[in-house]
JSON list of C-alpha atoms and ligand atoms in Angstrom, two decimals:
[
{"chain": "A", "resi": 281, "resn": "MET", "atom": "CA", "xyz": [123.85, 82.34, 75.12]},
{"chain": "A", "resi": 282, "resn": "LYS", "atom": "CA", "xyz": [125.72, 79.47, 76.37]},
{"chain": "A", "resi": 283, "resn": "VAL", "atom": "CA", "xyz": [125.72, 75.65, 75.74]},
{"chain": "A", "resi": 284, "resn": "LEU", "atom": "CA", "xyz": [126.65, 74.19, 79.13]},
{"chain": "A", "resi": 285, "resn": "PRO", "atom": "CA", "xyz": [126.41, 70.47, 80.59]},
{"chain": "A", "resi": 286, "resn": "ALA", "atom": "CA", "xyz": [122.89, 69.60, 81.68]},
{"chain": "A", "resi": 287, "resn": "GLU", "atom": "CA", "xyz": [122.54, 71.04, 85.38]},
{"chain": "A", "resi": 288, "resn": "THR", "atom": "CA", "xyz": [120.22, 69.81, 87.95]},
{"chain": "A", "resi": 289, "resn": "PHE", "atom": "CA", "xyz": [117.25, 71.22, 89.38]},
{"chain": "A", "resi": 290, "resn": "GLU", "atom": "CA", "xyz": [116.23, 68.81, 92.06]},
{"chain": "A", "resi": 291, "resn": "GLY", "atom": "CA", "xyz": [117.65, 66.90, 94.88]},
{"chain": "A", "resi": 292, "resn": "ALA", "atom": "CA", "xyz": [120.33, 68.17, 97.62]},
{"chain": "A", "resi": 293, "resn": "GLY", "atom": "CA", "xyz": [123.07, 70.10, 95.70]},
{"chain": "A", "resi": 294, "resn": "ALA", "atom": "CA", "xyz": [120.89, 71.19, 92.87]},
{"chain": "A", "resi": 295, "resn": "GLU", "atom": "CA", "xyz": [122.67, 73.31, 90.80]},
{"chain": "A", "resi": 296, "resn": "MET", "atom": "CA", "xyz": [119.75, 75.48, 89.29]},
{"chain": "A", "resi": 297, "resn": "LYS", "atom": "CA", "xyz": [116.95, 77.13, 91.38]},
{"chain": "A", "resi": 298, "resn": "TRP", "atom": "CA", "xyz": [113.97, 77.25, 88.81]},
{"chain": "A", "resi": 299, "resn": "ASP", "atom": "CA", "xyz": [112.04, 80.39, 89.60]},
{"chain": "A", "resi": 300, "resn": "GLY", "atom": "CA", "xyz": [109.44, 80.81, 86.67]},
{"chain": "A", "resi": 301, "resn": "GLY", "atom": "CA", "xyz": [108.27, 80.20, 83.34]},
{"chain": "A", "resi": 302, "resn": "ALA", "atom": "CA", "xyz": [108.17, 76.70, 81.93]},
{"chain": "A", "resi": 303, "resn": "SER", "atom": "CA", "xyz": [109.00, 73.53, 83.83]},
{"chain": "A", "resi": 304, "resn": "ALA", "atom": "CA", "xyz": [112.42, 72.61, 84.19]},
{"chain": "A", "resi": 305, "resn": "VAL", "atom": "CA", "xyz": [113.73, 69.68, 82.28]},
{"chain": "A", "resi": 306, "resn": "THR", "atom": "CA", "xyz": [114.87, 67.32, 85.00]},
{"chain": "A", "resi": 307, "resn": "MET", "atom": "CA", "xyz": [117.42, 64.57, 84.75]},
{"chain": "A", "resi": 308, "resn": "ASN", "atom": "CA", "xyz": [114.63, 61.98, 84.87]},
{"chain": "A", "resi": 309, "resn": "SER", "atom": "CA", "xyz": [113.28, 63.47, 81.69]},
{"chain": "A", "resi": 310, "resn": "ALA", "atom": "CA", "xyz": [113.18, 61.24, 78.47]},
{"chain": "A", "resi": 311, "resn": "PRO", "atom": "CA", "xyz": [115.31, 61.70, 76.77]},
{"chain": "A", "resi": 312, "resn": "LYS", "atom": "CA", "xyz": [117.98, 62.40, 79.65]},
{"chain": "A", "resi": 313, "resn": "PRO", "atom": "CA", "xyz": [119.10, 66.04, 78.89]},
{"chain": "A", "resi": 314, "resn": "ASN", "atom": "CA", "xyz": [122.53, 66.38, 78.16]},
{"chain": "A", "resi": 315, "resn": "HIS", "atom": "CA", "xyz": [122.87, 70.01, 77.74]},
{"chain": "A", "resi": 316, "resn": "HIS", "atom": "CA", "xyz": [121.95, 73.14, 79.06]},
{"chain": "A", "resi": 317, "resn": "LEU", "atom": "CA", "xyz": [120.75, 76.08, 76.72]},
{"chain": "A", "resi": 318, "resn": "VAL", "atom": "CA", "xyz": [120.56, 79.21, 78.24]},
{"chain": "A", "resi": 319, "resn": "ALA", "atom": "CA", "xyz": [120.96, 82.90, 77.89]},
{"chain": "A", "resi": 320, "resn": "PHE", "atom": "CA", "xyz": [122.39, 85.41, 80.46]},
{"chain": "A", "resi": 321, "resn": "LEU", "atom": "CA", "xyz": [120.88, 89.00, 79.65]},
{"chain": "A", "resi": 322, "resn": "LYS", "atom": "CA", "xyz": [122.58, 91.97, 80.76]},
{"chain": "A", "resi": 323, "resn": "GLU", "atom": "CA", "xyz": [121.53, 95.67, 80.47]},
{"chain": "A", "resi": 324, "resn": "GLY", "atom": "CA", "xyz": [123.92, 98.34, 81.20]},
{"chain": "A", "resi": 325, "resn": "GLY", "atom": "CA", "xyz": [126.25, 95.57, 83.01]},
{"chain": "A", "resi": 326, "resn": "LYS", "atom": "CA", "xyz": [123.67, 94.49, 85.02]},
{"chain": "A", "resi": 327, "resn": "PRO", "atom": "CA", "xyz": [121.61, 91.08, 84.68]},
{"chain": "A", "resi": 328, "resn": "VAL", "atom": "CA", "xyz": [118.31, 91.22, 83.56]},
{"chain": "A", "resi": 329, "resn": "GLU", "atom": "CA", "xyz": [115.82, 89.11, 85.99]},
{"chain": "A", "resi": 330, "resn": "ASN", "atom": "CA", "xyz": [112.76, 90.05, 84.11]},
{"chain": "A", "resi": 331, "resn": "ALA", "atom": "CA", "xyz": [112.19, 89.72, 80.28]},
{"chain": "A", "resi": 332, "resn": "SER", "atom": "CA", "xyz": [110.02, 87.80, 77.87]},
{"chain": "A", "resi": 333, "resn": "VAL", "atom": "CA", "xyz": [112.69, 85.14, 76.26]},
{"chain": "A", "resi": 334, "resn": "MET", "atom": "CA", "xyz": [112.01, 82.76, 73.52]},
{"chain": "A", "resi": 335, "resn": "ILE", "atom": "CA", "xyz": [114.53, 80.54, 72.29]},
{"chain": "A", "resi": 336, "resn": "SER", "atom": "CA", "xyz": [114.47, 78.29, 69.35]},
{"chain": "A", "resi": 337, "resn": "TYR", "atom": "CA", "xyz": [117.15, 75.83, 67.92]},
{"chain": "A", "resi": 338, "resn": "ARG", "atom": "CA", "xyz": [117.94, 73.72, 64.87]},
{"chain": "A", "resi": 339, "resn": "GLU", "atom": "CA", "xyz": [120.67, 71.22, 63.86]},
{"chain": "A", "resi": 340, "resn": "LEU", "atom": "CA", "xyz": [122.58, 72.42, 60.80]},
{"chain": "A", "resi": 341, "resn": "SER", "atom": "CA", "xyz": [124.68, 69.29, 60.38]},
{"chain": "A", "resi": 342, "resn": "PRO", "atom": "CA", "xyz": [124.81, 66.57, 60.00]},
{"chain": "A", "resi": 343, "resn": "GLU", "atom": "CA", "xyz": [121.19, 66.59, 59.66]},
{"chain": "A", "resi": 344, "resn": "LYS", "atom": "CA", "xyz": [119.32, 69.73, 58.88]},
{"chain": "A", "resi": 345, "resn": "SER", "atom": "CA", "xyz": [116.42, 69.84, 61.34]},
{"chain": "A", "resi": 346, "resn": "ASP", "atom": "CA", "xyz": [113.26, 72.16, 61.51]},
{"chain": "A", "resi": 347, "resn": "TRP", "atom": "CA", "xyz": [113.06, 74.86, 64.40]},
{"chain": "A", "resi": 348, "resn": "THR", "atom": "CA", "xyz": [112.48, 73.83, 67.85]},
{"chain": "A", "resi": 349, "resn": "SER", "atom": "CA", "xyz": [111.07, 75.78, 70.39]},
{"chain": "A", "resi": 350, "resn": "LEU", "atom": "CA", "xyz": [112.70, 75.44, 73.78]},
{"chain": "A", "resi": 351, "resn": "PRO", "atom": "CA", "xyz": [110.38, 75.46, 76.75]},
{"chain": "A", "resi": 352, "resn": "VAL", "atom": "CA", "xyz": [111.92, 78.77, 78.42]},
{"chain": "A", "resi": 353, "resn": "CYS", "atom": "CA", "xyz": [112.48, 78.88, 82.36]},
{"chain": "A", "resi": 354, "resn": "ARG", "atom": "CA", "xyz": [113.97, 81.38, 84.61]},
{"chain": "A", "resi": 355, "resn": "MET", "atom": "CA", "xyz": [116.15, 80.29, 87.21]},
{"chain": "A", "resi": 356, "resn": "HIS", "atom": "CA", "xyz": [119.49, 81.14, 89.04]},
{"chain": "A", "resi": 357, "resn": "VAL", "atom": "CA", "xyz": [122.43, 79.28, 90.17]},
{"chain": "A", "resi": 358, "resn": "ALA", "atom": "CA", "xyz": [121.44, 77.81, 93.50]},
{"chain": "A", "resi": 359, "resn": "GLY", "atom": "CA", "xyz": [122.36, 79.97, 96.47]},
{"chain": "A", "resi": 360, "resn": "LYS", "atom": "CA", "xyz": [124.01, 82.50, 94.25]},
{"chain": "A", "resi": 361, "resn": "GLY", "atom": "CA", "xyz": [120.73, 84.86, 94.22]},
{"chain": "A", "resi": 362, "resn": "MET", "atom": "CA", "xyz": [119.19, 86.75, 91.32]},
{"chain": "A", "resi": 363, "resn": "ASP", "atom": "CA", "xyz": [122.49, 88.27, 89.90]},
{"chain": "A", "resi": 364, "resn": "THR", "atom": "CA", "xyz": [122.90, 85.09, 88.06]},
{"chain": "A", "resi": 365, "resn": "ALA", "atom": "CA", "xyz": [119.47, 85.00, 86.79]},
{"chain": "A", "resi": 366, "resn": "HIS", "atom": "CA", "xyz": [119.36, 83.52, 83.35]},
{"chain": "A", "resi": 367, "resn": "PHE", "atom": "CA", "xyz": [116.92, 81.89, 80.94]},
{"chain": "A", "resi": 368, "resn": "GLY", "atom": "CA", "xyz": [116.56, 78.62, 79.12]},
{"chain": "A", "resi": 369, "resn": "ASN", "atom": "CA", "xyz": [116.09, 74.58, 79.88]},
{"chain": "A", "resi": 370, "resn": "ASN", "atom": "CA", "xyz": [118.28, 71.34, 79.76]},
{"chain": "A", "resi": 371, "resn": "LEU", "atom": "CA", "xyz": [117.43, 69.51, 76.54]},
{"chain": "A", "resi": 372, "resn": "TRP", "atom": "CA", "xyz": [119.07, 66.37, 74.64]},
{"chain": "A", "resi": 373, "resn": "LEU", "atom": "CA", "xyz": [120.99, 67.31, 71.62]},
{"chain": "A", "resi": 374, "resn": "ALA", "atom": "CA", "xyz": [122.98, 64.93, 69.35]},
{"chain": "A", "resi": 375, "resn": "LYS", "atom": "CA", "xyz": [126.55, 65.94, 68.36]},
{"chain": "A", "resi": 376, "resn": "GLY", "atom": "CA", "xyz": [126.32, 68.62, 65.46]},
{"chain": "A", "resi": 377, "resn": "GLU", "atom": "CA", "xyz": [126.19, 71.90, 64.44]},
{"chain": "A", "resi": 378, "resn": "TYR", "atom": "CA", "xyz": [123.19, 74.05, 65.58]},
{"chain": "A", "resi": 379, "resn": "GLU", "atom": "CA", "xyz": [121.75, 77.48, 65.30]},
{"chain": "A", "resi": 380, "resn": "ALA", "atom": "CA", "xyz": [120.20, 78.96, 68.19]},
{"chain": "A", "resi": 381, "resn": "ARG", "atom": "CA", "xyz": [117.66, 82.08, 67.87]},
{"chain": "A", "resi": 382, "resn": "VAL", "atom": "CA", "xyz": [116.99, 84.37, 70.89]},
{"chain": "A", "resi": 383, "resn": "THR", "atom": "CA", "xyz": [113.91, 86.67, 71.35]},
{"chain": "A", "resi": 384, "resn": "VAL", "atom": "CA", "xyz": [114.12, 89.16, 74.33]},
{"chain": "A", "resi": 385, "resn": "ASN", "atom": "CA", "xyz": [110.98, 91.03, 74.48]},
{"chain": "A", "resi": 386, "resn": "LYS", "atom": "CA", "xyz": [110.45, 92.95, 71.38]},
{"chain": "A", "resi": 387, "resn": "ASN", "atom": "CA", "xyz": [113.90, 93.16, 69.96]},
{"chain": "A", "resi": 388, "resn": "PRO", "atom": "CA", "xyz": [114.82, 91.35, 66.80]},
{"chain": "A", "resi": 389, "resn": "ALA", "atom": "CA", "xyz": [115.84, 87.83, 67.06]},
{"chain": "A", "resi": 390, "resn": "VAL", "atom": "CA", "xyz": [119.37, 87.30, 67.43]},
{"chain": "A", "resi": 391, "resn": "THR", "atom": "CA", "xyz": [121.45, 83.91, 66.17]},
{"chain": "A", "resi": 392, "resn": "PHE", "atom": "CA", "xyz": [123.77, 82.03, 67.68]},
{"chain": "A", "resi": 393, "resn": "HIS", "atom": "CA", "xyz": [125.92, 79.45, 66.14]},
{"chain": "A", "resi": 394, "resn": "PHE", "atom": "CA", "xyz": [127.38, 76.37, 68.33]},
{"chain": "A", "resi": 395, "resn": "GLU", "atom": "CA", "xyz": [128.83, 73.09, 67.67]},
{"chain": "A", "resi": 396, "resn": "LEU", "atom": "CA", "xyz": [128.41, 70.10, 70.00]},
{"chain": "A", "resi": 397, "resn": "THR", "atom": "CA", "xyz": [131.40, 67.56, 70.03]},
{"chain": "A", "resi": 398, "resn": "LYS", "atom": "CA", "xyz": [129.64, 65.33, 72.60]},
{"chain": "B", "resi": 499, "resn": "CU", "atom": "CU1", "xyz": [120.65, 76.97, 84.47]}
]
């Protein structure tokens, strides 16, 4: 799981190529996304292109929030092909500490913690 700066899906020089699942949260969305919460899946060292992926997250501090599910799309890095396939979306998150839960196919959920300083 990675938390990256928001990435563009549209326009010349778009960083991400959407290729399935939920709609991409674009830079014109309100609130304007500031992060890109994504899971890169590997099996036997190879990127996984097809999987059913669910991602949810919640803030732990400074405010504890309820779980929110992220609309998950599949994408790859524009021009780099399916070897860069990953799952997730752009979103807006305030500074703070978070936990995210990723469920892939029928596997048990895996939990990640991350802290955002901006
Ligand atoms: Cu991406």
